[in-house]
mmCIF file with all atom_site columns, C-alpha atoms and ligand atoms in Angstrom:
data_model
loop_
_atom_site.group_PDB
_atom_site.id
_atom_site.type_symbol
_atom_site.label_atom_id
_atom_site.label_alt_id
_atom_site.label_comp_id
_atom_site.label_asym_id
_atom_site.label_entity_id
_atom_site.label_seq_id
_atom_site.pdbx_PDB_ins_code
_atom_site.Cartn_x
_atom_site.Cartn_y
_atom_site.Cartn_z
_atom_site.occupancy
_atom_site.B_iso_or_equiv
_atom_site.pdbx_formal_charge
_atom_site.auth_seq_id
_atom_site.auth_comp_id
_atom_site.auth_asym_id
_atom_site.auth_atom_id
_atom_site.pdbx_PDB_model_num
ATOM   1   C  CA  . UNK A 1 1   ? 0.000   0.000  0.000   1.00 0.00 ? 75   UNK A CA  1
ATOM   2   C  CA  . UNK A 1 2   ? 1.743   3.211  -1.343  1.00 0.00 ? 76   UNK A CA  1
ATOM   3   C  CA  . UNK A 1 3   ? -1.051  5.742  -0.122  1.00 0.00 ? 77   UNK A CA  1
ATOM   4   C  CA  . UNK A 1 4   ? 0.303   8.450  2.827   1.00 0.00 ? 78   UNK A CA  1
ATOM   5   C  CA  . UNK A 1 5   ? -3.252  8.512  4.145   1.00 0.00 ? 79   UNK A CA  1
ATOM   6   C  CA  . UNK A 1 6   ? -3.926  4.856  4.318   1.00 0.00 ? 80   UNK A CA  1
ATOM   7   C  CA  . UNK A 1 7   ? -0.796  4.163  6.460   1.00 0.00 ? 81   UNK A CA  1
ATOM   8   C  CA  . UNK A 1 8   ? -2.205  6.956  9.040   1.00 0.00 ? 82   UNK A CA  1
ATOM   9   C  CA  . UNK A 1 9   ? -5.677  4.916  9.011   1.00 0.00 ? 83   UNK A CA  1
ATOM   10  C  CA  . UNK A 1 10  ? -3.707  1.317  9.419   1.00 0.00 ? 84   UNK A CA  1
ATOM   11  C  CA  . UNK A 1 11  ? -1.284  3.120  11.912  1.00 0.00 ? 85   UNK A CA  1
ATOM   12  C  CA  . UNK A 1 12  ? 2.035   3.141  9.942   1.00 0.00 ? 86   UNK A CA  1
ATOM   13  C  CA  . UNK A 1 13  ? 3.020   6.552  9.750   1.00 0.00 ? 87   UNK A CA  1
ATOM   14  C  CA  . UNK A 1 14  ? 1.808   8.091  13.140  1.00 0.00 ? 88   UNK A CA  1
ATOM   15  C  CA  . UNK A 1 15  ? -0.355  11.263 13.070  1.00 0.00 ? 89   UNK A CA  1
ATOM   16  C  CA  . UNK A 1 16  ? -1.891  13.451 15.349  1.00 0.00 ? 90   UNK A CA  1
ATOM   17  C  CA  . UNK A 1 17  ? -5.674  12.706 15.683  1.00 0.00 ? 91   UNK A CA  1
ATOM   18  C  CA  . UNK A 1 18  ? -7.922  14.008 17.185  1.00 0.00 ? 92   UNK A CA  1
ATOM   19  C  CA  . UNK A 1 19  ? -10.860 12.138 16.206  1.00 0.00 ? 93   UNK A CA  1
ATOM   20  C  CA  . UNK A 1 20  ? -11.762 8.946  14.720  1.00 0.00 ? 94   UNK A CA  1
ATOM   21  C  CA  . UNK A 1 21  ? -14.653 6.703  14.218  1.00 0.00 ? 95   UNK A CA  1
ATOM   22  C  CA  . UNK A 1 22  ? -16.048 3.810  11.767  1.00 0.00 ? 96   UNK A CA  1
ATOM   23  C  CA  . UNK A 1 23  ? -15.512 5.675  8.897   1.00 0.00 ? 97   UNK A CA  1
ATOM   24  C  CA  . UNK A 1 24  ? -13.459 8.611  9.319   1.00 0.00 ? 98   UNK A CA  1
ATOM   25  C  CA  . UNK A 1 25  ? -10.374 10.043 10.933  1.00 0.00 ? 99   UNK A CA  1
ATOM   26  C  CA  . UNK A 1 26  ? -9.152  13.621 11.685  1.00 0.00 ? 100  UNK A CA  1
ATOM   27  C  CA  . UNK A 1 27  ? -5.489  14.203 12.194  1.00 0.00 ? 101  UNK A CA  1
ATOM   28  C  CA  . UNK A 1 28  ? -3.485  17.588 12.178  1.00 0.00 ? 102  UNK A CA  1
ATOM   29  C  CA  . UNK A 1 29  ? -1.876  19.027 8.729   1.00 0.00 ? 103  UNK A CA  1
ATOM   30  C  CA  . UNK A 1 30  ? 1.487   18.732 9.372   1.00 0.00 ? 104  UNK A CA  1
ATOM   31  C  CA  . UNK A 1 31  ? 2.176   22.076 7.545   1.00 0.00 ? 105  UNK A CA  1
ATOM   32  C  CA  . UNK A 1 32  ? -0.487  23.554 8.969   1.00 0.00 ? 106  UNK A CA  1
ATOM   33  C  CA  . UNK A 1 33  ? -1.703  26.731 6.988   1.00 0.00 ? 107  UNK A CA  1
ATOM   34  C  CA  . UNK A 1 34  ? -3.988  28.120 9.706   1.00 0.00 ? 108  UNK A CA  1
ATOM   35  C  CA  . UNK A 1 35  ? -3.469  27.722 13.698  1.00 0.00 ? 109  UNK A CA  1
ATOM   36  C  CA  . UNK A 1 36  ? -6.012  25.455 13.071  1.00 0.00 ? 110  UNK A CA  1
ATOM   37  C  CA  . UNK A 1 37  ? -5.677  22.838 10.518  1.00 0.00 ? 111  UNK A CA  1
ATOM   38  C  CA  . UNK A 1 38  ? -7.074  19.342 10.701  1.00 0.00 ? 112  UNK A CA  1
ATOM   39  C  CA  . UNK A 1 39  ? -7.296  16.623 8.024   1.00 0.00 ? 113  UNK A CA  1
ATOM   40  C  CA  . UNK A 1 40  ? -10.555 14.653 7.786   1.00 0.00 ? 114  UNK A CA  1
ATOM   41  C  CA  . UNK A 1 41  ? -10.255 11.748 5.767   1.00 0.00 ? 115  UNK A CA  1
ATOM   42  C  CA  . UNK A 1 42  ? -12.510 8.512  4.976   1.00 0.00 ? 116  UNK A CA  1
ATOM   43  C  CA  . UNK A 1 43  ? -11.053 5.124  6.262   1.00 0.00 ? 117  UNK A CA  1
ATOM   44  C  CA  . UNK A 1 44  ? -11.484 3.462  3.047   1.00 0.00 ? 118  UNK A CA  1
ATOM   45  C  CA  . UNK A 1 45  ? -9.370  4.730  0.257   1.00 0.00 ? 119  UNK A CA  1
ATOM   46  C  CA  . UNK A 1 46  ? -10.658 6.999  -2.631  1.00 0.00 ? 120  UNK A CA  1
ATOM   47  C  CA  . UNK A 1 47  ? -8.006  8.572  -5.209  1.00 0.00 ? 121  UNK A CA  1
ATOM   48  C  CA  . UNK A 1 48  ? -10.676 11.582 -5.531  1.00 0.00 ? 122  UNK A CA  1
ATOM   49  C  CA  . UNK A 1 49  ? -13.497 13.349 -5.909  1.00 0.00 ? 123  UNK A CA  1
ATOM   50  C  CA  . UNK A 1 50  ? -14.309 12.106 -9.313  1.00 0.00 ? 124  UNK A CA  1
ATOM   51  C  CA  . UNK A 1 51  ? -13.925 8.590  -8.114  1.00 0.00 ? 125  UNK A CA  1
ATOM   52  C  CA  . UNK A 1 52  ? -16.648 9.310  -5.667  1.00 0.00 ? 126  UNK A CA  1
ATOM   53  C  CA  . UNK A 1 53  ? -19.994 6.694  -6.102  1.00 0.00 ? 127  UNK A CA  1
ATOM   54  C  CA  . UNK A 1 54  ? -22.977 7.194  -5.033  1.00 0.00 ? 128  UNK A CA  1
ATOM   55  C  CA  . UNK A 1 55  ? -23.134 4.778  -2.481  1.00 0.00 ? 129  UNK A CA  1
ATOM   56  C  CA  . UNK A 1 56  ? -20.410 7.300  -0.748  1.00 0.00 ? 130  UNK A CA  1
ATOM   57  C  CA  . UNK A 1 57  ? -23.329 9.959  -0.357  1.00 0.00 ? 131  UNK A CA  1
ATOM   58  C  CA  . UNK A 1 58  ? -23.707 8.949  3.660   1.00 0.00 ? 132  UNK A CA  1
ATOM   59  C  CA  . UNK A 1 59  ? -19.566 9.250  4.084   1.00 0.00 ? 133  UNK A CA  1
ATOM   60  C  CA  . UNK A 1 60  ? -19.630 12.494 2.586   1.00 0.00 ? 134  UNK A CA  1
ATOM   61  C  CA  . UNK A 1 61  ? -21.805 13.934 4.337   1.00 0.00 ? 135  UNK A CA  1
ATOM   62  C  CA  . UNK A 1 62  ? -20.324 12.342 7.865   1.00 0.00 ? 136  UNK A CA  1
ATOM   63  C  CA  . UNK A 1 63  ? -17.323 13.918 6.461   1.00 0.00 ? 137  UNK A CA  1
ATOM   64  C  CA  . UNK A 1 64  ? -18.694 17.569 6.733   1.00 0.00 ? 138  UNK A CA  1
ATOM   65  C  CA  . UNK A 1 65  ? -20.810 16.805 9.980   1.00 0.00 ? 139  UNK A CA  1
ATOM   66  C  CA  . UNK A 1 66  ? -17.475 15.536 11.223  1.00 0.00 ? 140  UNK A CA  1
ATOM   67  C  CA  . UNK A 1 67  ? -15.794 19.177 10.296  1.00 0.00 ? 141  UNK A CA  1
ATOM   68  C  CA  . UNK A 1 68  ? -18.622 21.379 12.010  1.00 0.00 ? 142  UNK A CA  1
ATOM   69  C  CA  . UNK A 1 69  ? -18.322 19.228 15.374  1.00 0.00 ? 143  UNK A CA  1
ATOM   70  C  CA  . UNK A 1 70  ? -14.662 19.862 15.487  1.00 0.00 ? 144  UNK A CA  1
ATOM   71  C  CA  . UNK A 1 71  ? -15.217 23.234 14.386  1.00 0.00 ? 145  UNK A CA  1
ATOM   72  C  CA  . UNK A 1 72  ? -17.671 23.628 17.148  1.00 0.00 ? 146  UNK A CA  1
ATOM   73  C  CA  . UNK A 1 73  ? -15.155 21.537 19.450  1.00 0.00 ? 147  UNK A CA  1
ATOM   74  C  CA  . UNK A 1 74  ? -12.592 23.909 18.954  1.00 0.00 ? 148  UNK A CA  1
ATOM   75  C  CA  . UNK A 1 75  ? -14.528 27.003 19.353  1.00 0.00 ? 149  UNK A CA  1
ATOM   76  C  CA  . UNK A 1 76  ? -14.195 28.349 15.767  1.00 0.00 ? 150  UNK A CA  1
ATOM   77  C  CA  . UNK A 1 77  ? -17.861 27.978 15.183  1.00 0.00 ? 151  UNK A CA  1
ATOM   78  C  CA  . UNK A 1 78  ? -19.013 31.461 15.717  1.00 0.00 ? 152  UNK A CA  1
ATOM   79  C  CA  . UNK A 1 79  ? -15.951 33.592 14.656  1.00 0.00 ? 153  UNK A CA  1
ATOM   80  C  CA  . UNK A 1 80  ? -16.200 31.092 11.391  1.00 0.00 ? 154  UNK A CA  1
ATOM   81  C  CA  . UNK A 1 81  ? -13.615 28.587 9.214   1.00 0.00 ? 155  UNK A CA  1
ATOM   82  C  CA  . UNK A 1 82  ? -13.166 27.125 5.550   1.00 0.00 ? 156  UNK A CA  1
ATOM   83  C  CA  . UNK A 1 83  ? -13.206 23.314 4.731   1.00 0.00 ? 157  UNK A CA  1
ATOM   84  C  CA  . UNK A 1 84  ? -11.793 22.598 1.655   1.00 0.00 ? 158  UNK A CA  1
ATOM   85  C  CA  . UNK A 1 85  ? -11.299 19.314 -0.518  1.00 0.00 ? 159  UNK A CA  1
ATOM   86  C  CA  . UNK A 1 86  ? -8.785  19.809 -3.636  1.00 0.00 ? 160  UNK A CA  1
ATOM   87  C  CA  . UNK A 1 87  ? -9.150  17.802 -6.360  1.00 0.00 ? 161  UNK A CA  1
ATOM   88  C  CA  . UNK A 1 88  ? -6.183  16.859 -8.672  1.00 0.00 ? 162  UNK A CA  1
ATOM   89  C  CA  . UNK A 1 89  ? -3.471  18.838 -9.654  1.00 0.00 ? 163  UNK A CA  1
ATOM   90  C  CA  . UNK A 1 90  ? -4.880  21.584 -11.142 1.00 0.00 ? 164  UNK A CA  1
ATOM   91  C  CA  . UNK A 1 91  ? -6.434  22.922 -7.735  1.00 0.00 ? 165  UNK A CA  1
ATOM   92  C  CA  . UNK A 1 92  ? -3.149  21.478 -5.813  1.00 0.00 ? 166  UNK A CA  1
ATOM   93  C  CA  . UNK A 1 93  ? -4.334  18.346 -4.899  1.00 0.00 ? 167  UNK A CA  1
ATOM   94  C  CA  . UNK A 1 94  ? -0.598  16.380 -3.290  1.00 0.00 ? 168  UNK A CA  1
ATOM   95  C  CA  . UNK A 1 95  ? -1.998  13.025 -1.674  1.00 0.00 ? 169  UNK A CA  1
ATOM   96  C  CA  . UNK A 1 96  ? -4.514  11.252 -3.573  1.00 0.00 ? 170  UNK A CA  1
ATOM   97  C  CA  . UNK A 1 97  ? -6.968  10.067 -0.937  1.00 0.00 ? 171  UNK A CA  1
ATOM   98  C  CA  . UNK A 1 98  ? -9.253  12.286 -0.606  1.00 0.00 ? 172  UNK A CA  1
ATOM   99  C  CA  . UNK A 1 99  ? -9.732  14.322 1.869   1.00 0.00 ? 173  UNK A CA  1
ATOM   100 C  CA  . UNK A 1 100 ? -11.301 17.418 3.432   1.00 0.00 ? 174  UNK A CA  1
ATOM   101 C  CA  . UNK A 1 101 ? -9.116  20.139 5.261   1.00 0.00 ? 175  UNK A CA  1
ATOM   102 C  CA  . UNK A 1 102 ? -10.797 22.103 8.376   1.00 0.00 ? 176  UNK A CA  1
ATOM   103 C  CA  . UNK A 1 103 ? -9.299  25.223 8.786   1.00 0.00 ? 177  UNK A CA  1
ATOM   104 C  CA  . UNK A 1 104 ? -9.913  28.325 11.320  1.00 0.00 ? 178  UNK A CA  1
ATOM   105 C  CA  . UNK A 1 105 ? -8.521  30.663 13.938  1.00 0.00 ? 179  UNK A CA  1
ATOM   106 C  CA  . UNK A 1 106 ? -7.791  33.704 11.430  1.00 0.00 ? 180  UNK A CA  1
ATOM   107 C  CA  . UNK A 1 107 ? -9.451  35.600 8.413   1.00 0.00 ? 181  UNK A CA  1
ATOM   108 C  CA  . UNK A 1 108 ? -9.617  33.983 5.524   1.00 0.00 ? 182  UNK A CA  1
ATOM   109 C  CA  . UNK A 1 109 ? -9.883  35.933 2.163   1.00 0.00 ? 183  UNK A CA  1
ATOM   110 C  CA  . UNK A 1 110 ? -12.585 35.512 -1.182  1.00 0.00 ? 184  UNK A CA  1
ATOM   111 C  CA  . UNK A 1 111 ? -11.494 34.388 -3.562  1.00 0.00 ? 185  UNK A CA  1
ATOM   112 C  CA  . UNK A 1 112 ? -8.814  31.830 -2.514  1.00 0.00 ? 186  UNK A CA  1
ATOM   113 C  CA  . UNK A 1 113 ? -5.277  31.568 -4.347  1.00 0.00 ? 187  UNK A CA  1
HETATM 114 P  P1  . 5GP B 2 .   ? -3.811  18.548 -0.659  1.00 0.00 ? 1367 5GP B P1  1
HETATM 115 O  O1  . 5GP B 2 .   ? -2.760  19.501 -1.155  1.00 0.00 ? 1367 5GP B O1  1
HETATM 116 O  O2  . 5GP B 2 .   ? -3.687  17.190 -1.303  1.00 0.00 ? 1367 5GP B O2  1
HETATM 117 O  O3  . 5GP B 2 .   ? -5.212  19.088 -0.682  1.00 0.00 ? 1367 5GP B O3  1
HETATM 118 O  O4  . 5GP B 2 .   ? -3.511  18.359 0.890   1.00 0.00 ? 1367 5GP B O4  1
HETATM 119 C  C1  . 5GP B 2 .   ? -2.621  17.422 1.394   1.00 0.00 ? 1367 5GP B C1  1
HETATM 120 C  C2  . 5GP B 2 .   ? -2.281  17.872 2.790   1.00 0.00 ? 1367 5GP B C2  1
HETATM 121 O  O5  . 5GP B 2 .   ? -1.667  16.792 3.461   1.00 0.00 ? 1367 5GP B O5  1
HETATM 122 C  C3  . 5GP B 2 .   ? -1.305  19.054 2.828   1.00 0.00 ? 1367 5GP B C3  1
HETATM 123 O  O6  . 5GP B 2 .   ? -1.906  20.136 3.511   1.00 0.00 ? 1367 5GP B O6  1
HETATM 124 C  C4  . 5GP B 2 .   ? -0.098  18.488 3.559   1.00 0.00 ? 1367 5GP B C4  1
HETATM 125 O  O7  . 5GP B 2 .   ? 0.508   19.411 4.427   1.00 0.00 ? 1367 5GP B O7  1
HETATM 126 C  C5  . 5GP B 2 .   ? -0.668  17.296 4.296   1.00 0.00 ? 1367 5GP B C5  1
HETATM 127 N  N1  . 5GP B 2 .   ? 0.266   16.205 4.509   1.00 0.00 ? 1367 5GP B N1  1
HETATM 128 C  C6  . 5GP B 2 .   ? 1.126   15.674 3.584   1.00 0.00 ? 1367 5GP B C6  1
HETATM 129 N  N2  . 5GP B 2 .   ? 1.821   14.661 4.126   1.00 0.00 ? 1367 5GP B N2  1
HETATM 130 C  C7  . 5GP B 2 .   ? 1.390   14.545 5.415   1.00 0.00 ? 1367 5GP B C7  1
HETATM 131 C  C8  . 5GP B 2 .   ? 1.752   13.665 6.481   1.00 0.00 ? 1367 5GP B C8  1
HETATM 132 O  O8  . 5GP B 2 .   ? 2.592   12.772 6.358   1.00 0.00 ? 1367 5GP B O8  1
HETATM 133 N  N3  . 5GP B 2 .   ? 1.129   13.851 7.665   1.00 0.00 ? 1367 5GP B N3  1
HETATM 134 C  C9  . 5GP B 2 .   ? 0.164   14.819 7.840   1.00 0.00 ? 1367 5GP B C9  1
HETATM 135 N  N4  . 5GP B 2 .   ? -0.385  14.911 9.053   1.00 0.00 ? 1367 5GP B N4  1
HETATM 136 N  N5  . 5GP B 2 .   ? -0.193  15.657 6.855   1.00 0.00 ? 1367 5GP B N5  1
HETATM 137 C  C10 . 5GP B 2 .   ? 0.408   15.522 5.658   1.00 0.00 ? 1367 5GP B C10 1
HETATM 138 ZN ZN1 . ZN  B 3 .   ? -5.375  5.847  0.688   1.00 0.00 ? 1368 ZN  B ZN1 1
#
């Protein structure tokens, strides 16, 4: 298995998490680009959003309920935060397993670089 992102689900290349369940896990960037920066990927490996099936509707969607109770968890729920989810290389997607990035704890500008 050559995928970063499975060997932090299987426990080969440690990571900070911070939460993890049946489907997903949520681990610190580790160039974070925000003082808050978490990783929330699926368990089960997907190269990217345009391998996404319909039967991965529900995972999706645990995906962004996932980010707003660790946004909420780490109080940037009011003040507000981004999630993101990059898709190949055109919109700088670097580790193909997808996954959504939580970020928060500063301003954020419109429209993103
Ligand atoms: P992408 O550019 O694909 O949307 O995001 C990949 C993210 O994974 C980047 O923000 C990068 O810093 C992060 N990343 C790459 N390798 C590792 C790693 O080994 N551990 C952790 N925790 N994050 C990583
Ligand atoms: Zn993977």
């Amino acid at each position: 298995m050559e995928c970063l992102f499975c060997k932090i689900v299987t426990g080969e290349l440690p990571a900070k998490i911070t939460y993890q369940d049946d489907l997903v896990i949520a681990f610190d960037d580790i160039n974070p680009q925000a003082p808050q920066h978490k990783l929330i990927i699926p368990q089960k490996h997907i190269a990217t959003l345009n391998d996404l099936q319909h039967e991965d509707n529900e995972l999706i969607g645990h995906m962004v309920q996932t980010a707003k109770m660790l946004a909420k968890n780490l109080n940037l729920a009011d003040d507000g935060y981004r999630i993101v989810m990059n898709c190949n290389a055109g919109a700088g997607q670097t580790v193909f397993h997808v996954h959504l990035h939580l970020l928060g704890g500063r301003q954020f500008i419109w429209p993103p670089g």
